[in-house]
Tab-separated table of C-alpha atoms in Angstrom:
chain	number	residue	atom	x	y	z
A	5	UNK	CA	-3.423	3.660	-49.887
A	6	UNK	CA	-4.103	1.053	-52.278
A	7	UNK	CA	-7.872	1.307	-54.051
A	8	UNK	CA	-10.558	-0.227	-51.478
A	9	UNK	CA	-11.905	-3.356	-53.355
A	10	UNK	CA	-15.598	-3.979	-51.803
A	11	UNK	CA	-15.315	-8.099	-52.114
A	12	UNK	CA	-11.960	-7.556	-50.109
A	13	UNK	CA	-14.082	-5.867	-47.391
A	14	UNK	CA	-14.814	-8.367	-43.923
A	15	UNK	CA	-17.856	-6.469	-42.465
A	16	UNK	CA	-17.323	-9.205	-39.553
A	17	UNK	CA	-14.001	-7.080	-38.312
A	18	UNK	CA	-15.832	-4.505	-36.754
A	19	UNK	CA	-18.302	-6.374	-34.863
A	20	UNK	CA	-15.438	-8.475	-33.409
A	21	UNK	CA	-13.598	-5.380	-32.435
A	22	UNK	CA	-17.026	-3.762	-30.921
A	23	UNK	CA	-17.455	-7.202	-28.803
A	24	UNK	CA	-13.900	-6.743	-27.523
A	25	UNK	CA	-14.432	-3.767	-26.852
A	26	UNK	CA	-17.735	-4.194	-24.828
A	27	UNK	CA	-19.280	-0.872	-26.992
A	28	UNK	CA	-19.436	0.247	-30.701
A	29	UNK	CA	-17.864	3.293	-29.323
A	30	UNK	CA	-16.464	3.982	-33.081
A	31	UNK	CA	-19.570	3.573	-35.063
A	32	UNK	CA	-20.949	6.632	-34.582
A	33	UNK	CA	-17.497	8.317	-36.937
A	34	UNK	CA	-18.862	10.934	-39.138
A	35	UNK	CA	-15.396	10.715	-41.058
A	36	UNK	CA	-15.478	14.601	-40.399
A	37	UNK	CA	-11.594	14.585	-40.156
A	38	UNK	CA	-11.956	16.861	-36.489
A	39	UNK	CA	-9.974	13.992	-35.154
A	40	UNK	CA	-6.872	14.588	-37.377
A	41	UNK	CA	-7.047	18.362	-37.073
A	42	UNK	CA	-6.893	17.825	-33.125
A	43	UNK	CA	-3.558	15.051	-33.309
A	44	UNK	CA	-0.725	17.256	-32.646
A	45	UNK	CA	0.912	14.712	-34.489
A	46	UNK	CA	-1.120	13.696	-37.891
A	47	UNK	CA	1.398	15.856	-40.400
A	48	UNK	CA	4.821	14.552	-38.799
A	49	UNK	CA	5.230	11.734	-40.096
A	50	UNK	CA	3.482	9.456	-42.292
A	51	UNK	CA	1.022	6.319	-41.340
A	52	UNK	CA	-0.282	8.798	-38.498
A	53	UNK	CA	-3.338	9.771	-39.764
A	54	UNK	CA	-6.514	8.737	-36.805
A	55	UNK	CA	-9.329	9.507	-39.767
A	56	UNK	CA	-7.514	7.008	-42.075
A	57	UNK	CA	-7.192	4.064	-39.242
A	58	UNK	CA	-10.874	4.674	-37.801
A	59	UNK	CA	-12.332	4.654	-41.871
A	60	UNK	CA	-10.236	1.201	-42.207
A	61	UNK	CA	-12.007	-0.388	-39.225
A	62	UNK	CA	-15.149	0.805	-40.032
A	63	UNK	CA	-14.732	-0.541	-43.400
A	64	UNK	CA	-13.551	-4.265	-42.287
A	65	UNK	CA	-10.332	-3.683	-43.902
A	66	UNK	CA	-8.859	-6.636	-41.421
A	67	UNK	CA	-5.956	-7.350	-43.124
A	68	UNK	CA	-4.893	-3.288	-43.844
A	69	UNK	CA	-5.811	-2.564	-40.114
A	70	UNK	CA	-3.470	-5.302	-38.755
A	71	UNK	CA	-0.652	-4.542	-41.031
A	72	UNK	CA	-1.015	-0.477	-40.018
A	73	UNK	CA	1.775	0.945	-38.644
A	74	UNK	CA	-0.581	3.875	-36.465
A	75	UNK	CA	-1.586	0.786	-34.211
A	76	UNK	CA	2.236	1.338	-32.890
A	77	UNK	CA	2.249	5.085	-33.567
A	78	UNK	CA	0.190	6.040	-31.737
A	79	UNK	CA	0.558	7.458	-28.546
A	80	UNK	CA	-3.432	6.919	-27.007
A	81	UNK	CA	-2.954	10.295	-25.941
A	82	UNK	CA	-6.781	11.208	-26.817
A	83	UNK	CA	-6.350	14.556	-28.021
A	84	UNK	CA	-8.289	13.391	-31.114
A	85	UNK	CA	-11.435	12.629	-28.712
A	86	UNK	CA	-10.974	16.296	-27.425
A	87	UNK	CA	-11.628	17.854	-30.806
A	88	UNK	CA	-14.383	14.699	-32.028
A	89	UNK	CA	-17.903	15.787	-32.277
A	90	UNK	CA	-19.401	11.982	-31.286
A	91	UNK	CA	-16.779	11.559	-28.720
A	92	UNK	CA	-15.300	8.588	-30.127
A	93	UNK	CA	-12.096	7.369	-28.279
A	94	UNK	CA	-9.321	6.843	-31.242
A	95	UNK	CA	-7.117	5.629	-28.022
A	96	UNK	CA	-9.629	2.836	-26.871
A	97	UNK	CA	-9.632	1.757	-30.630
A	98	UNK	CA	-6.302	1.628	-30.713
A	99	UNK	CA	-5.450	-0.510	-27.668
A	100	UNK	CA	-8.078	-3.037	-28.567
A	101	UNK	CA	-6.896	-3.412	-31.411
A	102	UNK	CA	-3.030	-3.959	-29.989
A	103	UNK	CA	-3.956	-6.381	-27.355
A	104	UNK	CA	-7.052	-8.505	-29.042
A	105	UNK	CA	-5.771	-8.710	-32.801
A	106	UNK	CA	-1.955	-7.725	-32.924
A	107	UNK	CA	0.613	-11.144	-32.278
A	108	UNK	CA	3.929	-9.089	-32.179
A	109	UNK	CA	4.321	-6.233	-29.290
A	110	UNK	CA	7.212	-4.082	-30.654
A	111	UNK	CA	10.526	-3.169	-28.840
A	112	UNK	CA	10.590	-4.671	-25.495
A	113	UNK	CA	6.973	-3.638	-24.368
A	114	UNK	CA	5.957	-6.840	-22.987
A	115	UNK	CA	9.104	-7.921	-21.807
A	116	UNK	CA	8.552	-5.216	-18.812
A	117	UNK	CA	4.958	-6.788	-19.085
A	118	UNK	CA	6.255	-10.181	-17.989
A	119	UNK	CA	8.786	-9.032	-15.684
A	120	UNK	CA	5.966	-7.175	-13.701
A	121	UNK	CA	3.800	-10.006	-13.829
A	122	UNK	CA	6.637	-12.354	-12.243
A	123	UNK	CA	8.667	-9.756	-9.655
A	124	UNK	CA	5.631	-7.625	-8.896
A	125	UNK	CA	7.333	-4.428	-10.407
A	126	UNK	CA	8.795	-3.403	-14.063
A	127	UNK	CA	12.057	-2.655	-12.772
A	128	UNK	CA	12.460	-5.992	-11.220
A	129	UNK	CA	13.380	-5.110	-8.314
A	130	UNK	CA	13.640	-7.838	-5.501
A	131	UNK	CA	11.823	-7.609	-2.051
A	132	UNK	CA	15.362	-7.309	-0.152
A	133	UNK	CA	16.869	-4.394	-2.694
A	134	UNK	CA	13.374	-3.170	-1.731
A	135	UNK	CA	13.921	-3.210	1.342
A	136	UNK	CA	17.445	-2.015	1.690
A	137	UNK	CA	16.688	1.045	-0.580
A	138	UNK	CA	13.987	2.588	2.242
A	139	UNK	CA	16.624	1.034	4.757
A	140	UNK	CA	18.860	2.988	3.067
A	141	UNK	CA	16.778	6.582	2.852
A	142	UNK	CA	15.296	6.448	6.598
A	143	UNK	CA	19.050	6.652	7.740
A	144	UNK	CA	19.873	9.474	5.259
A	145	UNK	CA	16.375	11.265	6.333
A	146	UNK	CA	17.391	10.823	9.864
A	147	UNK	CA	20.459	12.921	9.603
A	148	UNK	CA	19.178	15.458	7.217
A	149	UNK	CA	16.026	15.738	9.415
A	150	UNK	CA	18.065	15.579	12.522
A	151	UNK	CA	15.391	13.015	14.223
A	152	UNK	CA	17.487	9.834	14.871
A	153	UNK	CA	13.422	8.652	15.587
A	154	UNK	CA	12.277	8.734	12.290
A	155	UNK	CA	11.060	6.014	10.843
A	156	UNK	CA	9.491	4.712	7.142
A	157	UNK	CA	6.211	2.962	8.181
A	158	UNK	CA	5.949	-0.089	5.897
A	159	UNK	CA	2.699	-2.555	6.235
A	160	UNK	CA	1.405	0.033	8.816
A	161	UNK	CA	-2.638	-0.917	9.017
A	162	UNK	CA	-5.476	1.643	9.459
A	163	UNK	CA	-3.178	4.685	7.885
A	164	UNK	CA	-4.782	7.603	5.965
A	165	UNK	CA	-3.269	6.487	2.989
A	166	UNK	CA	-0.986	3.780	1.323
A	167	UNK	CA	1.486	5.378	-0.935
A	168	UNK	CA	2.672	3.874	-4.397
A	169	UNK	CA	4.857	4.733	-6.654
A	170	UNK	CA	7.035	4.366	-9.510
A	171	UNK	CA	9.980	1.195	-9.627
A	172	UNK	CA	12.412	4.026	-10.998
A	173	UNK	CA	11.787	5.944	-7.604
A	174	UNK	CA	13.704	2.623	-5.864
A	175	UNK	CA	15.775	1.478	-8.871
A	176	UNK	CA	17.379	4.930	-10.185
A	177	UNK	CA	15.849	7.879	-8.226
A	178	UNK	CA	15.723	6.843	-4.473
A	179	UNK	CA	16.573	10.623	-4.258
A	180	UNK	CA	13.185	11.612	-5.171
A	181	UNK	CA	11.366	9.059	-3.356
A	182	UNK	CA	13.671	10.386	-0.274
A	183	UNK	CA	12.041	13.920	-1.053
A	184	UNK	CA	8.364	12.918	-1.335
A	185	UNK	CA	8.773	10.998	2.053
A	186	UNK	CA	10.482	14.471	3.009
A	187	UNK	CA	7.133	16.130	2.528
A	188	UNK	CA	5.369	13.577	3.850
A	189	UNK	CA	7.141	13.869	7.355
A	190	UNK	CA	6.469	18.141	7.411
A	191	UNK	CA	2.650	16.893	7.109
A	192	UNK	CA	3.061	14.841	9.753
A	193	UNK	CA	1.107	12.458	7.446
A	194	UNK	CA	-0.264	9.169	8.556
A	195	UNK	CA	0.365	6.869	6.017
A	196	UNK	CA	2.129	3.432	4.987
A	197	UNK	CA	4.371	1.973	2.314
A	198	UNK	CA	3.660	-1.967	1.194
A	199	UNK	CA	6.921	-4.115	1.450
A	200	UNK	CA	4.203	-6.361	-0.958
A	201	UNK	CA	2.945	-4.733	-3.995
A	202	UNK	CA	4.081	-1.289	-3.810
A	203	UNK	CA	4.964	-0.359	-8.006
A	204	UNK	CA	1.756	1.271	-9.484
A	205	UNK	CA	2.694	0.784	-12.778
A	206	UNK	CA	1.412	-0.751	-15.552
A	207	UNK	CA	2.703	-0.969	-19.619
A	208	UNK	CA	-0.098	-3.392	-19.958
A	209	UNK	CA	-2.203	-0.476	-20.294
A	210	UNK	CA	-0.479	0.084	-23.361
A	211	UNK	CA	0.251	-3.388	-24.516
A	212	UNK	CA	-3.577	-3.985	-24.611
A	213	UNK	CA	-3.633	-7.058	-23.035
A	214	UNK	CA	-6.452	-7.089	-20.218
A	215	UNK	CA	-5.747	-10.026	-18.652
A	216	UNK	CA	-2.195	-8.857	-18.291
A	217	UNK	CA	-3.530	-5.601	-17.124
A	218	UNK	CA	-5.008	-6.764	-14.522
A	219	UNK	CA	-2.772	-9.218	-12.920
A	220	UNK	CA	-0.156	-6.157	-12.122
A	221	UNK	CA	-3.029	-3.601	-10.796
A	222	UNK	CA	-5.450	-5.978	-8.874
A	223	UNK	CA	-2.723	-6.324	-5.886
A	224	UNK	CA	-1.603	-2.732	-6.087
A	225	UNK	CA	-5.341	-2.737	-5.055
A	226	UNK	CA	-5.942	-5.742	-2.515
A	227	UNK	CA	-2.950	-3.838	-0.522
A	228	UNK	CA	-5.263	-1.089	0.332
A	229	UNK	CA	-7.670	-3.714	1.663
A	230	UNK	CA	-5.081	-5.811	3.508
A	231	UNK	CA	-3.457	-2.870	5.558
A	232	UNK	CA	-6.519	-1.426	5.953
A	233	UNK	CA	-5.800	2.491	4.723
A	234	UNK	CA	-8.508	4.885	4.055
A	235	UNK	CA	-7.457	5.526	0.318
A	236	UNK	CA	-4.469	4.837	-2.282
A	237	UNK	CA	-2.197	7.879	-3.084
A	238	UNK	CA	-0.191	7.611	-6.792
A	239	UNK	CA	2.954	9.065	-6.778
A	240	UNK	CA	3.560	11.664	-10.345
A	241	UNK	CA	3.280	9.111	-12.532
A	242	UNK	CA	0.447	9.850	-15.347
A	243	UNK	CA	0.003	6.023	-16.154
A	244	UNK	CA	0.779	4.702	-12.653
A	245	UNK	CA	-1.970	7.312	-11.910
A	246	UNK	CA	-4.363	5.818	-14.549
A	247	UNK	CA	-3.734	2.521	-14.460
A	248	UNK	CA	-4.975	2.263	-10.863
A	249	UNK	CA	-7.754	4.537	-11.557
A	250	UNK	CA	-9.158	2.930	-14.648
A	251	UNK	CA	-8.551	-0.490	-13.367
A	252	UNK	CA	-10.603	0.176	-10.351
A	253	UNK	CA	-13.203	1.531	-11.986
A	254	UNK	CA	-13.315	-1.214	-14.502
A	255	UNK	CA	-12.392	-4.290	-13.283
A	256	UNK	CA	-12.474	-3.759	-9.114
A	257	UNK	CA	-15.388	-5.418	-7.286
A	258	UNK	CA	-13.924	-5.256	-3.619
A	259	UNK	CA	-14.433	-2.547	-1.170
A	260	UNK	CA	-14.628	1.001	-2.358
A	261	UNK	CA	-12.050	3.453	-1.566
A	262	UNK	CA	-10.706	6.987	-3.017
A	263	UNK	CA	-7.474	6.780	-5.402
A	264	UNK	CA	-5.946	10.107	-5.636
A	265	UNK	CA	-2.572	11.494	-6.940
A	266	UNK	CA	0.094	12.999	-4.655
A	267	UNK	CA	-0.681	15.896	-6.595
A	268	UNK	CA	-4.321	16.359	-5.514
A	269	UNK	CA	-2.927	15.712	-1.678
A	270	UNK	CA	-0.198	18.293	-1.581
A	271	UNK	CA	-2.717	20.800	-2.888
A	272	UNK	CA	-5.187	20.532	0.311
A	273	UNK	CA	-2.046	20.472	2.580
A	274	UNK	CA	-0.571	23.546	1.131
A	275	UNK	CA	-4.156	24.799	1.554
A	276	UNK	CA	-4.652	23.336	4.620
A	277	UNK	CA	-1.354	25.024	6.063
A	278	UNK	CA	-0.050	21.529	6.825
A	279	UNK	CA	2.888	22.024	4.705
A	280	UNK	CA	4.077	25.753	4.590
A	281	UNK	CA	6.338	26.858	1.320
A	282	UNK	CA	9.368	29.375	0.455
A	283	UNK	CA	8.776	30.515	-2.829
A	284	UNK	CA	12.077	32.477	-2.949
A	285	UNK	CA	13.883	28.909	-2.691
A	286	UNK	CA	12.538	28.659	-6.800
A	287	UNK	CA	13.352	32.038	-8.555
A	288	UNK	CA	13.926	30.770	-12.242
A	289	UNK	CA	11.093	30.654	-14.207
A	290	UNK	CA	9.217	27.453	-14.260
A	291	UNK	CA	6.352	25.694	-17.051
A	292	UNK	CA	4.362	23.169	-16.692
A	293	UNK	CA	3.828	20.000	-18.736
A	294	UNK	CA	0.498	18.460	-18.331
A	295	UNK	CA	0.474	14.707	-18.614
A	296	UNK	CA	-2.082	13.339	-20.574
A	297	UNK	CA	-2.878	10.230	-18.643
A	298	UNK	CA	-2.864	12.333	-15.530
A	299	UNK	CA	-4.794	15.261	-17.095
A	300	UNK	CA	-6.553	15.092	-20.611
A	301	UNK	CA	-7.700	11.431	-19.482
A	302	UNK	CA	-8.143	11.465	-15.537
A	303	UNK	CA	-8.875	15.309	-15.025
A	304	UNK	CA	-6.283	16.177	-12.550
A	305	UNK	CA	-5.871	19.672	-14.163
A	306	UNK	CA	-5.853	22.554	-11.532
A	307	UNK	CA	-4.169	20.460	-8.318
A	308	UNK	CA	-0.900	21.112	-9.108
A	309	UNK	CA	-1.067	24.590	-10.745
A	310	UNK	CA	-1.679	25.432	-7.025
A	311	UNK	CA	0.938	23.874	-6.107
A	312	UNK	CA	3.368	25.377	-8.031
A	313	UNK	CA	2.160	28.774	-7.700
A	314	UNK	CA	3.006	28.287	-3.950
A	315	UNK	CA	6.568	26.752	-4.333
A	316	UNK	CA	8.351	29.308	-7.195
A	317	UNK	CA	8.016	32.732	-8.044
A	318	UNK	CA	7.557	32.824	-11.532
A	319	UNK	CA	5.235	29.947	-12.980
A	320	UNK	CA	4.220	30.393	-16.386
A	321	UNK	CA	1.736	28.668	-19.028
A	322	UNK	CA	2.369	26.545	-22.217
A	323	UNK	CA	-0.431	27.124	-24.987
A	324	UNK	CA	-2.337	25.121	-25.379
A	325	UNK	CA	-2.614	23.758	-21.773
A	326	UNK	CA	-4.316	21.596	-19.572
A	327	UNK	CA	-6.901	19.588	-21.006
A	328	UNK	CA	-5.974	20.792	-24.720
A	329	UNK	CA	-2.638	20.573	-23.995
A	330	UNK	CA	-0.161	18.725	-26.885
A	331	UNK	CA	1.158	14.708	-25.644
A	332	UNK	CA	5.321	14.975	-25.295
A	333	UNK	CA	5.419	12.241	-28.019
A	334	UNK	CA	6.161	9.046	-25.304
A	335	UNK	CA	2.648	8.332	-24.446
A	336	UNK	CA	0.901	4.839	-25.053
A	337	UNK	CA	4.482	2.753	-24.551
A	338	UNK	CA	6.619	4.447	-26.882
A	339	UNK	CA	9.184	4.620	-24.489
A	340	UNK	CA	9.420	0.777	-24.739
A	341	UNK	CA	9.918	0.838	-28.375
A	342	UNK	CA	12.785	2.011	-29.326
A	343	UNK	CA	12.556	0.869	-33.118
A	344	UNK	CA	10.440	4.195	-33.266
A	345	UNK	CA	12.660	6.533	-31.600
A	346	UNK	CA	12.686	8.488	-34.726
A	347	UNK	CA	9.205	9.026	-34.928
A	348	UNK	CA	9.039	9.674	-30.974
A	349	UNK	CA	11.741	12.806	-31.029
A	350	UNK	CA	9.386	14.016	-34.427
A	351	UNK	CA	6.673	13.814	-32.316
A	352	UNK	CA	8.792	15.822	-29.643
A	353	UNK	CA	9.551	18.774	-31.426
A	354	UNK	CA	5.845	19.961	-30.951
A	355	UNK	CA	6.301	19.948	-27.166
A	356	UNK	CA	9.741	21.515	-27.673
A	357	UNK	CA	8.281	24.389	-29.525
A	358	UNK	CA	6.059	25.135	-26.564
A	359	UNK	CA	8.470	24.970	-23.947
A	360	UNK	CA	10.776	27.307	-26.008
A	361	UNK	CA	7.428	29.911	-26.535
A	362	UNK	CA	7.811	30.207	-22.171
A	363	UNK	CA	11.084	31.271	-21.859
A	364	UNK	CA	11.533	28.999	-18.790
A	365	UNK	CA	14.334	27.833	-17.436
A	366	UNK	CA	12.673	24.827	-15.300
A	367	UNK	CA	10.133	21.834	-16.725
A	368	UNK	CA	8.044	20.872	-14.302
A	369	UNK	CA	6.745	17.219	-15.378
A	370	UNK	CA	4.579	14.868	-13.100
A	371	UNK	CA	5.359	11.897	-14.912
A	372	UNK	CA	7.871	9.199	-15.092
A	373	UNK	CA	7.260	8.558	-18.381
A	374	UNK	CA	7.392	12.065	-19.514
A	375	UNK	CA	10.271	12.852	-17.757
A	376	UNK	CA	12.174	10.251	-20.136
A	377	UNK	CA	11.181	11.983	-22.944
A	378	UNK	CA	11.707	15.485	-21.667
A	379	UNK	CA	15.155	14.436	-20.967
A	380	UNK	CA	15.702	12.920	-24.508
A	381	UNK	CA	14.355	16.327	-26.306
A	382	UNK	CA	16.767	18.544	-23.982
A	383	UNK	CA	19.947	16.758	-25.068
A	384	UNK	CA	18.472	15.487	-28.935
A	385	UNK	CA	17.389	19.425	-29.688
A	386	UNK	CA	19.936	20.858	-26.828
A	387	UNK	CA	17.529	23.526	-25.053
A	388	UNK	CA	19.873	23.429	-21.572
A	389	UNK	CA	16.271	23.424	-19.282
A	390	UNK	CA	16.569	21.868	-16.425
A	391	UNK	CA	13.573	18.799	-16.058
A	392	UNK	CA	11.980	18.076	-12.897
A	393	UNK	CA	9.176	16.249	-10.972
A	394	UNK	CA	6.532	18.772	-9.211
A	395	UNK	CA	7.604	16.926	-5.398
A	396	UNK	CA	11.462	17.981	-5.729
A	397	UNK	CA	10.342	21.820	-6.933
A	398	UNK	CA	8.181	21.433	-3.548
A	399	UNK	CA	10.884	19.799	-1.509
A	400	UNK	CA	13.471	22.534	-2.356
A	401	UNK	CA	10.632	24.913	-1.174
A	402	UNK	CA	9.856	23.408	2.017
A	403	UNK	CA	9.622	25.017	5.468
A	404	UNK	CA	10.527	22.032	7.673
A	405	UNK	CA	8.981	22.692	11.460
A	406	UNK	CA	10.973	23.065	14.186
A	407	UNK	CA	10.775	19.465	15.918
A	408	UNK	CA	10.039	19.953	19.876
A	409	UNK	CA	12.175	18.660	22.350
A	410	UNK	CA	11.323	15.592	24.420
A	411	UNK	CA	9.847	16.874	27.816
């Protein structure tokens, strides 16, 4: 970095940044450096460096900040603010800075942005594919179920839950939606499906741009209202998850209702005995990646450690885990921009290292967006795992009850 020239300085930077961000959540830096010892990712690759970017806001260096290429690297996965003695949240820096200062959005970020804004979902989907897709899965659920009276509620009112999910669980993996919905059915679970807003999502969470933000996550909401359900259940999605969570808690002023992720709710039915697990149906070994949306940021940590210890025989740990646990390298839209692909499979090699330390042979992974880069690092470093979501590990476990016969 180029010598720091005080009459260069704009002291009028940070205050800006502070009123954006509603707090001066990143004046309290001690410039201690904890938060570069605790990113996973700070000796990878250069321009990654928290201590460096937090020192140049603090500073006023407007012009360096803007131009800093760790706005984009980073993946907001707030392992820094693990490991920070004053708390400070690198990740909210980060994103204000992104969506209040930052004119260019690299790759195709906002592109799924606008698209979610204008169909409703990022995969731009359109109400009748919608529609055909759960068409589609209650017939194939009706034979493999052998109940020709099953049906998908959609815009159900008064259910226990509505259920939303991911646009890749109707656009490219119907076949895991059709195994959630599985589950669902051995609860006997009283719950509904939107044919409205039904795509949790939300890359504005990365892009920065509240009022973006909350244009895709303020209907996901008003649907709990309008079909009256006791609570909203996110499918495993870590952002899906968060976005929902953080926008109700942040922007929501309507009635008040529990958000909770499918995770947390196949816990108390396993629990419960509502849903009753083979464990022999999962013999390989099987890790667990935590999520850091899901986990480090919204504390869903021991929910589906339960689960998993139910539905396979030999679940092991990654170290560090849980709330310390290292970011796969996709996190805050990097996915989205593919310009850095290089710097995202760098990234990866610290989760790849872990998974490798197991000896598993399955990678469990309750996130969409993970589950993208999990699939990238198998093939780029060729480890032959096999990836999965938590709810098909579950599915192949599951004890479906005998259905009684009509009197």
């Amino acid at each position: 970095m180029k010598a720091i020239v005080a009459a260069e300085l704009d002291p009028t930077f940070r205050d800006e940044l502070a009123e954006k961000m509603k707090s001066l959540d990143f004046a309290n830096c001690l410039a201690c450096g904890a938060c570069t010892a605790g990113c996973a990712f700070s000796d990878l690759h250069p321009d990654n460096d928290p201590r460096k970017m937090l020192r140049k806001v603090i500073l006023g260096m407007r012009e360096e900040i803007l131009s800093d290429p760790f706005i984009w690297y980073c993946t907001m996965c707030e392992r820094c603010t693990v490991e920070c003695p004053m708390c400070v949240n690198i990740a909210a820096v980060t994103r204000a800075i992104r969506g209040n200062f930052r004119t260019d959005s690299p790759g195709f970020l906002q592109k799924v942005v606008d698209d979610t804004i204008r169909s409703g979902n990022q995969m731009d989907v359109q109400p009748d594919e919608y529609m055909e897709t759960l068409e589609w899965l209650q017939e194939e659920l009706q034979a493999e179920l052998g109940d020709p009276d099953y049906r998908i509620p959609v815009d159900v009112e008064g259910a226990d839950f509505l259920f939303g999910f991911n646009a890749r669980e109707v656009k490219y993996y119907p076949n895991e939606l059709q195994n959630i919905l599985k589950i669902f059915y051995a609860a006997g679970a009283n719950y509904t499906l939107s044919s409205q807003k039904w795509d949790a999502t939300n890359l504005a969470l990365f892009s920065g741009k509240d009022e973006d933000f909350w244009k895709i996550t303020e209907p996901m909401l008003q649907e709990v209202v309008r079909l009256k359900a006791k609570e909203l259940v996110v499918t495993e999605c870590g952002h899906a998850f968060r976005s929902v969570r953080w926008g109700y808690r942040t922007f929501w002023k309507g009635p008040q209702f529990p958000i909770r992720s499918i995770l947390e709710v196949l816990d108390e039915w396993i629990q419960q005995g509502r849903i009753k697990l083979d464990p022999t149906k999962n013999p390989e070994p099987v890790t667990l990646h935590d999520p850091c949306n899901l986990v480090r940021k919204e504390g869903v940590v021991e929910p589906q450690r339960r689960v998993l210890k139910a539905a396979v025989m030999d679940f092991r740990e990654m170290f560090p885990n849980g709330r310390w646990n290292y970011c796969c390298g996709a996190g805050g839209g990097a996915l989205a921009m593919p310009e850095y692909t290089e710097q995202r499979l760098i990234k990866g090699k610290r989760k790849v290292d872990q998974l490798l330390a197991t000896g598993a042979k399955i990678v469990a992974i309750p996130c969409h967006n993970c589950m993208d880069q999990f699939n990238d690092l198998n093939k780029h470093y060729k480890l032959g795992m096999k990836m999965e979501h938590i709810c098909s590990i579950v599915e192949r476990a599951l004890i479906i009850p005998e259905k009684e016969p009509k009197a």
